[in-house]
Coordinates of C-alpha atoms in Angstrom, one line a residue:
X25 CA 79.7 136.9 69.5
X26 CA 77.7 135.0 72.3
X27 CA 77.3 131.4 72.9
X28 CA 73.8 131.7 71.2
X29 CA 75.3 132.9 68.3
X30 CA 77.1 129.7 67.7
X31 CA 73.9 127.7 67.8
X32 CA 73.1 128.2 71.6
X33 CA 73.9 125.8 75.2
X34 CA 77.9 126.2 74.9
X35 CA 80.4 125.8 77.9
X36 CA 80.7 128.4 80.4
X37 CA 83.6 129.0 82.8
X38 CA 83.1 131.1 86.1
X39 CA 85.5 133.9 86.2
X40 CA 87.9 133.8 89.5
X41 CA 88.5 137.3 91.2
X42 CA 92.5 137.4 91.5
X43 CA 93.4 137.4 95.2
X44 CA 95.5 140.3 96.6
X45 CA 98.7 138.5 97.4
X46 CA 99.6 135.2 96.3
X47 CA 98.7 132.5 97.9
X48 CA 101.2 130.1 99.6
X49 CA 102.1 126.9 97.7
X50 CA 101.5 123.9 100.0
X51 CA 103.4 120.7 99.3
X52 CA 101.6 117.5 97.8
X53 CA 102.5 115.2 100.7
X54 CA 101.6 111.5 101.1
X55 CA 98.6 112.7 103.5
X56 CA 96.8 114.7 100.2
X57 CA 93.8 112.7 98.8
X58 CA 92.4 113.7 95.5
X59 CA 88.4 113.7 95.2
X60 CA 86.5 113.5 92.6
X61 CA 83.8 116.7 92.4
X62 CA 82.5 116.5 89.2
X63 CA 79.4 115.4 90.5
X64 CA 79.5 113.1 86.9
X65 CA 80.3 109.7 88.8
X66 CA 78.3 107.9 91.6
X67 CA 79.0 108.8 95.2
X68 CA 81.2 106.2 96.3
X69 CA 81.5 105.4 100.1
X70 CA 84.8 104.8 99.7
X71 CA 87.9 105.6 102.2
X72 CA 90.8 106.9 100.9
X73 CA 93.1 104.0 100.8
X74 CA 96.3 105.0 102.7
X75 CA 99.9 105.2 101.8
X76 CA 101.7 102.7 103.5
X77 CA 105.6 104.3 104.3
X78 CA 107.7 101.5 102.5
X79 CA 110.8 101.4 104.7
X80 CA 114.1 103.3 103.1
X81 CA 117.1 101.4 101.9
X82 CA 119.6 101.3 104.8
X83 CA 122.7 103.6 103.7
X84 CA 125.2 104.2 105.7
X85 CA 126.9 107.6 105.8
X86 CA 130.5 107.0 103.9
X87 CA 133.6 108.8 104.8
X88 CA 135.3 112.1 103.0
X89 CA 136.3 111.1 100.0
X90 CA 134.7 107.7 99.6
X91 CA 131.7 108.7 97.2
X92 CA 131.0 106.8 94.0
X93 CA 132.0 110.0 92.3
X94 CA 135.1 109.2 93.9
X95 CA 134.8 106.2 93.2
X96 CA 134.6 106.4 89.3
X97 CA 137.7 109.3 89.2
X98 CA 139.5 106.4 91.1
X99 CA 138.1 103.7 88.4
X100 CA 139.6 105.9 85.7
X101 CA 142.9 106.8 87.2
X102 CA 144.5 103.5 85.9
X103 CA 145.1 102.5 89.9
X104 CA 145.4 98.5 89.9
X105 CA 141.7 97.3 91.4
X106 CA 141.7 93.7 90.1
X107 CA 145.3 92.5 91.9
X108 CA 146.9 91.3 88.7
X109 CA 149.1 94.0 88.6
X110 CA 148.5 94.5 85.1
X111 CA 148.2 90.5 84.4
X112 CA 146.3 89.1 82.0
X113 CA 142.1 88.2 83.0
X114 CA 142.2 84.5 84.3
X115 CA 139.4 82.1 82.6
X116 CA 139.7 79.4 85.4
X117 CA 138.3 80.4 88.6
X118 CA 137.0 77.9 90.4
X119 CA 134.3 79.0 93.5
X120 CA 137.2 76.7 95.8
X121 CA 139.7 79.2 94.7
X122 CA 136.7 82.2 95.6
X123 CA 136.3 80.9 98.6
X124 CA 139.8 81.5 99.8
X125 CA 139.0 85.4 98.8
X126 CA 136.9 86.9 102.0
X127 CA 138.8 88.5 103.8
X128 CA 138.5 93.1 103.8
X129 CA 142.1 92.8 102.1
X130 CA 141.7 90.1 99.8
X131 CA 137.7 90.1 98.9
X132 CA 136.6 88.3 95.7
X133 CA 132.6 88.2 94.6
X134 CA 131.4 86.1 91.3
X135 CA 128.6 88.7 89.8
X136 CA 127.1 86.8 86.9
X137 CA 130.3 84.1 86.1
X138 CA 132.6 87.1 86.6
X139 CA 134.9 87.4 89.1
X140 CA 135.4 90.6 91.3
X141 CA 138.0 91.7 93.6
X142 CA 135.9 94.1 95.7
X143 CA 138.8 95.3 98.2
X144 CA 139.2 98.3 96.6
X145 CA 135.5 99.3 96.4
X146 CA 134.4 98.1 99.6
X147 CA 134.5 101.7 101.6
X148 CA 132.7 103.2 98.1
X149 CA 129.9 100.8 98.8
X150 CA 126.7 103.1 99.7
X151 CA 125.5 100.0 101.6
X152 CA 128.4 99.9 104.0
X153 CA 131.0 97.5 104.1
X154 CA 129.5 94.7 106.4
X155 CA 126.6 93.9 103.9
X156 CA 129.3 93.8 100.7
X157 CA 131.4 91.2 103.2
X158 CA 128.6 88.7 103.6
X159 CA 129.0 88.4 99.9
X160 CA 132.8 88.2 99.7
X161 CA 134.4 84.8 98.4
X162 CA 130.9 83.9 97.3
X163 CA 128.5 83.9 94.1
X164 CA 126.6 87.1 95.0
X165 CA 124.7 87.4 91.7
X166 CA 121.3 86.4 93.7
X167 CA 121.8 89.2 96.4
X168 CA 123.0 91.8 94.2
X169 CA 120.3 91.1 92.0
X170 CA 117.9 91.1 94.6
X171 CA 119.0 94.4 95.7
X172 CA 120.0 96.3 92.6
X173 CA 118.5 95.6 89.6
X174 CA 119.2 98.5 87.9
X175 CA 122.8 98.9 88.6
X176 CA 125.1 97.9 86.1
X177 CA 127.9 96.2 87.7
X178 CA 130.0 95.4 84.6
X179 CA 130.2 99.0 84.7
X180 CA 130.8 99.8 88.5
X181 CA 133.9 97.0 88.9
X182 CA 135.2 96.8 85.2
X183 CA 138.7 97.9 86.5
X184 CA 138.2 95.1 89.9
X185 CA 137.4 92.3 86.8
X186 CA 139.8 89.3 87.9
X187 CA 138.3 86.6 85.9
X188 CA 135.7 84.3 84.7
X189 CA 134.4 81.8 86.8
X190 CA 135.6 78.0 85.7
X191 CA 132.3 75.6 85.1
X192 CA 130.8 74.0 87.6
X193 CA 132.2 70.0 87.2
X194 CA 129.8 67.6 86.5
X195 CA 129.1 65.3 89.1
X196 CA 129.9 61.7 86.0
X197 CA 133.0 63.9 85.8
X198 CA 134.1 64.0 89.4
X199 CA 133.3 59.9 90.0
X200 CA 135.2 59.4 86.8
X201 CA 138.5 61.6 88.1
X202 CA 138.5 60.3 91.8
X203 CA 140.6 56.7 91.5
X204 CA 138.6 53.2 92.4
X205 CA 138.9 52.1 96.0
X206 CA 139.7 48.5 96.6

């Protein structure tokens, strides 16, 4: 059956020889441009618009046995990561008492009114431990969420949990508390 037996015009598809051996596969790169040869749409005088290189997130290489698989087989070993040595969690922690937490030994963070000790993941952190320190005895929620959006870090430190961060005082409150002066 031709295509004028189906009521004529019809598609028709050149038929490729085979080449001898197969070609080599070369690798979409960021340099490959795709052009439109239909002929269908107007010529456009267009450049290609170029890929701009964004610049990679600084990692730093981590030491033998300092991976975050490590890191969760550590998580899950029952090891004590949140100093309380097996304590209760605290519901009163004020940012003062946060503060006093930045040191590599002794490193608190508040991620989302929780409270973190991050000593024991420090040398997990893919970032390196200098950038976790600038966040240590500090709110870090901004940075972190800044940075990693997508991590889940209820997950990452559930076992470094110390607390929940106290409210804020209110300023009426602190006038109120602090004795008249004569």
């Amino acid at each position: 059956m031709s295509a004028d037996d189906l009521g004529g015009g019809g598609f028709s598809f050149p038929v490729l020889d085979q080449p001898a051996e197969a070609p080599k596969k070369i690798p979409l790169t960021a340099f490959s441009t795709v052009t439109d040869r239909s002929g269908s749409a107007a010529k456009s005088p267009e450049a290609p618009v170029p890929i701009t290189d964004k610049p990679a997130r600084s990692k730093v290489p981590l030491e033998k046995g300092y991976s975050q698989v490590d890191w969760l087989k550590l998580s899950k070993s029952g090891a004590d990561l949140n100093g309380l040595s097996g304590g209760s969690l605290r519901r009163d922690i004020t940012l003062e008492e946060v503060k006093k937490h930045s040191t590599l030994e002794d490193a608190w963070m508040v991620l989302r009114g929780k409270v973190y000790n991050i000593s024991p993941y420090l040398r997990f952190h893919p970032g390196g431990v200098p950038i976790l320190m600038k966040a240590a005895g500090k709110d870090g929620t901004a940075l972190f969420s800044k940075y990693h959006p997508w991590v889940n870090a209820d997950a990452l430190l559930e076992k470094c949990l110390v607390g929940l961060l106290a409210p804020a005082p209110e300023a009426g409150a602190e006038a109120q508390a602090k004795p008249a002066s004569s």
